CSV table of C-alpha atoms in Angstrom, one decimal:
chain,number,residue,atom,x,y,z
T,393,MET,CA,1.4,18.0,7.6
T,394,SER,CA,0.9,14.8,9.5
T,395,TRP,CA,3.4,11.9,9.2
T,396,ASP,CA,3.2,8.2,9.8
T,397,LEU,CA,5.3,8.5,13.0
T,398,ALA,CA,6.0,11.3,15.4
T,399,SER,CA,9.1,13.6,15.3
T,400,PRO,CA,10.5,12.9,11.9
T,401,PHE,CA,13.8,14.2,10.5
T,402,ILE,CA,12.8,16.0,7.3
T,403,ILE,CA,14.6,17.2,4.2
T,404,ASP,CA,13.1,19.3,1.4
T,405,LEU,CA,13.5,18.1,-2.2
T,406,ARG,CA,12.8,19.6,-5.6
T,407,VAL,CA,12.4,17.3,-8.6
T,408,GLY,CA,14.9,18.5,-11.3
T,409,ALA,CA,14.9,17.8,-15.0
T,410,ASP,CA,17.7,15.3,-14.6
T,411,ASP,CA,15.4,13.3,-12.2
T,412,ILE,CA,12.8,12.7,-15.0
T,413,ASP,CA,12.9,9.5,-17.0
T,414,GLY,CA,11.4,8.7,-20.5
T,415,LEU,CA,8.0,8.2,-19.0
T,416,GLY,CA,7.9,11.8,-17.8
T,417,HIS,CA,8.1,11.3,-14.0
T,418,ALA,CA,10.9,10.9,-11.5
T,419,ASN,CA,12.8,7.7,-12.1
T,420,ASN,CA,12.6,5.1,-9.4
T,421,ALA,CA,16.4,5.1,-9.0
T,422,VAL,CA,16.3,8.8,-8.0
T,423,TYR,CA,14.1,7.9,-5.1
T,424,VAL,CA,16.8,5.6,-3.8
T,425,THR,CA,19.3,8.5,-4.0
T,426,TRP,CA,16.9,10.7,-2.0
T,427,LEU,CA,16.6,8.0,0.7
T,428,GLU,CA,20.4,7.9,1.0
T,429,ARG,CA,20.6,11.7,1.1
T,430,CYS,CA,18.0,11.9,3.8
T,431,ALA,CA,19.6,9.2,5.9
T,432,TRP,CA,23.0,10.8,5.5
T,433,ARG,CA,21.8,14.2,6.5
T,434,HIS,CA,20.1,12.8,9.5
T,435,SER,CA,23.4,11.0,10.5
T,436,GLN,CA,25.3,14.3,10.1
T,437,ARG,CA,22.7,16.0,12.3
T,438,LEU,CA,23.4,13.4,15.0
T,439,GLY,CA,27.1,14.1,14.8
T,440,LEU,CA,28.0,11.1,12.7
T,441,ASP,CA,29.5,12.6,9.6
T,442,LEU,CA,32.1,11.2,7.2
T,443,ALA,CA,35.0,12.5,9.2
T,444,GLU,CA,33.7,10.7,12.3
T,445,TYR,CA,33.1,7.5,10.3
T,446,ARG,CA,36.7,7.6,9.1
T,447,ARG,CA,38.0,8.4,12.6
T,448,LEU,CA,36.1,5.4,14.0
T,449,ASP,CA,36.8,3.1,11.0
T,450,ARG,CA,33.1,2.3,11.0
T,451,ALA,CA,30.1,3.1,8.7
T,452,MET,CA,26.5,2.1,8.4
T,453,ALA,CA,26.1,0.3,5.1
T,454,VAL,CA,22.8,-0.5,3.3
T,455,VAL,CA,22.0,-4.3,3.2
T,456,ARG,CA,18.3,-4.0,2.2
T,457,HIS,CA,15.8,-1.5,0.7
T,458,GLU,CA,12.1,-2.2,0.8
T,459,ILE,CA,10.3,0.5,-1.2
T,460,ASP,CA,6.6,1.0,-2.0
T,461,TYR,CA,6.2,3.5,-4.8
T,462,LEU,CA,2.8,4.9,-4.3
T,463,ALA,CA,2.5,7.9,-6.7
T,464,ALA,CA,4.7,9.7,-9.2
T,465,ALA,CA,6.7,12.8,-8.8
T,466,TYR,CA,7.1,15.3,-11.6
T,467,GLU,CA,9.6,18.0,-12.6
T,468,ASP,CA,9.5,21.0,-10.3
T,469,ASP,CA,7.5,19.2,-7.6
T,470,GLU,CA,8.5,20.3,-4.2
T,471,LEU,CA,8.7,17.3,-1.8
T,472,GLN,CA,9.4,16.5,1.8
T,473,LEU,CA,11.2,13.3,2.8
T,474,ALA,CA,11.0,12.1,6.4
T,475,THR,CA,13.0,9.4,8.2
T,476,TRP,CA,13.0,7.7,11.5
T,477,ILE,CA,15.2,5.1,13.2
T,478,ILE,CA,12.7,2.5,14.2
T,479,ASP,CA,14.8,-0.4,15.3
T,480,TRP,CA,18.4,-1.4,16.1
T,481,ASP,CA,20.2,-4.1,18.0
T,482,GLN,CA,23.0,-1.8,19.4
T,483,ARG,CA,25.5,-4.2,17.8
T,484,LEU,CA,25.3,-4.5,14.0
T,485,ARG,CA,21.9,-3.7,12.6
T,486,MET,CA,19.7,-0.6,12.3
T,487,THR,CA,16.5,0.0,10.5
T,488,ARG,CA,15.1,3.3,9.2
T,489,ARG,CA,11.6,4.1,7.8
T,490,PHE,CA,11.0,6.8,5.2
T,491,GLN,CA,7.9,8.6,4.0
T,492,LEU,CA,7.9,11.0,1.0
T,493,LYS,CA,5.1,13.6,0.6
T,494,ARG,CA,4.2,16.3,-1.9
T,495,PRO,CA,2.9,19.1,0.4
T,496,ARG,CA,0.9,20.9,-2.3
T,497,ASP,CA,-1.7,18.1,-2.5
T,498,GLY,CA,-0.8,16.0,0.5
T,499,ALA,CA,0.0,13.0,-1.7
T,500,ILE,CA,2.2,10.3,-0.2
T,501,LEU,CA,4.6,9.2,-3.0
T,502,LEU,CA,6.6,6.6,-1.2
T,503,ARG,CA,7.1,4.6,1.9
T,504,ALA,CA,10.3,2.7,2.5
T,505,GLN,CA,12.3,0.8,5.0
T,506,THR,CA,16.1,0.4,4.9
T,507,THR,CA,18.2,-2.0,6.9
T,508,PHE,CA,21.8,-1.0,7.6
T,509,VAL,CA,24.7,-3.0,9.1
T,510,CYS,CA,27.7,-1.5,10.8
T,511,ILE,CA,30.9,-2.3,9.0
T,512,GLU,CA,34.6,-1.7,9.6
T,513,LEU,CA,35.7,0.7,6.8
T,514,SER,CA,39.2,-0.7,6.5
T,515,THR,CA,38.0,-4.3,5.8
T,516,GLY,CA,34.4,-3.9,4.7
T,517,LYS,CA,33.4,-6.6,7.2
T,518,PRO,CA,30.6,-6.4,9.7
T,519,LYS,CA,31.8,-5.0,13.0
T,520,ARG,CA,30.1,-4.0,16.3
T,521,MET,CA,28.9,-0.4,16.6
T,522,PRO,CA,31.3,1.8,18.5
T,523,THR,CA,30.0,3.7,21.6
T,524,GLU,CA,29.7,6.9,19.4
T,525,PHE,CA,27.2,5.2,17.1
T,526,ILE,CA,25.2,3.8,20.1
T,527,GLU,CA,25.0,7.3,21.6
T,528,GLY,CA,24.4,9.2,18.4
T,529,TYR,CA,21.9,6.9,16.7
T,530,GLY,CA,20.3,5.9,20.0
T,531,GLN,CA,19.1,9.4,20.7
T,532,ALA,CA,17.1,9.3,17.5
T,533,LEU,CA,15.5,5.9,18.0
T,534,ILE,CA,11.7,6.2,18.1
T,535,GLY,CA,10.6,5.8,21.6
T,536,ALA,CA,14.0,6.6,23.0
């Protein structure tokens, strides 16, 4: 299956009964949960898990989601969600892109972009990325 950008990090998803709203399709808030799950799993793959965040007293916190909902997902749909780190300033900000597909028919259900800022966990205030973030996230930057 082709993606908008090369070398995505991909997770598999299955739409459960609890994901469905009164209109019979996956609720839009569920998509946001999936974006978070995908970003978090990618971070973990890069060696930046919750234990490392706590050790460093740093985290990447969402400051903006931009989501284009393109088609509906339904109960029992099997989906794939891809992410890429497309931009960062190596200080505070990082941007991810996402694309959600339904492999059985090739439908693109969502495209999104999320901006994160590095914060100090102990204060909640913006703080420069530590070397571990620069090395970990930097290896996944598109074009790196």
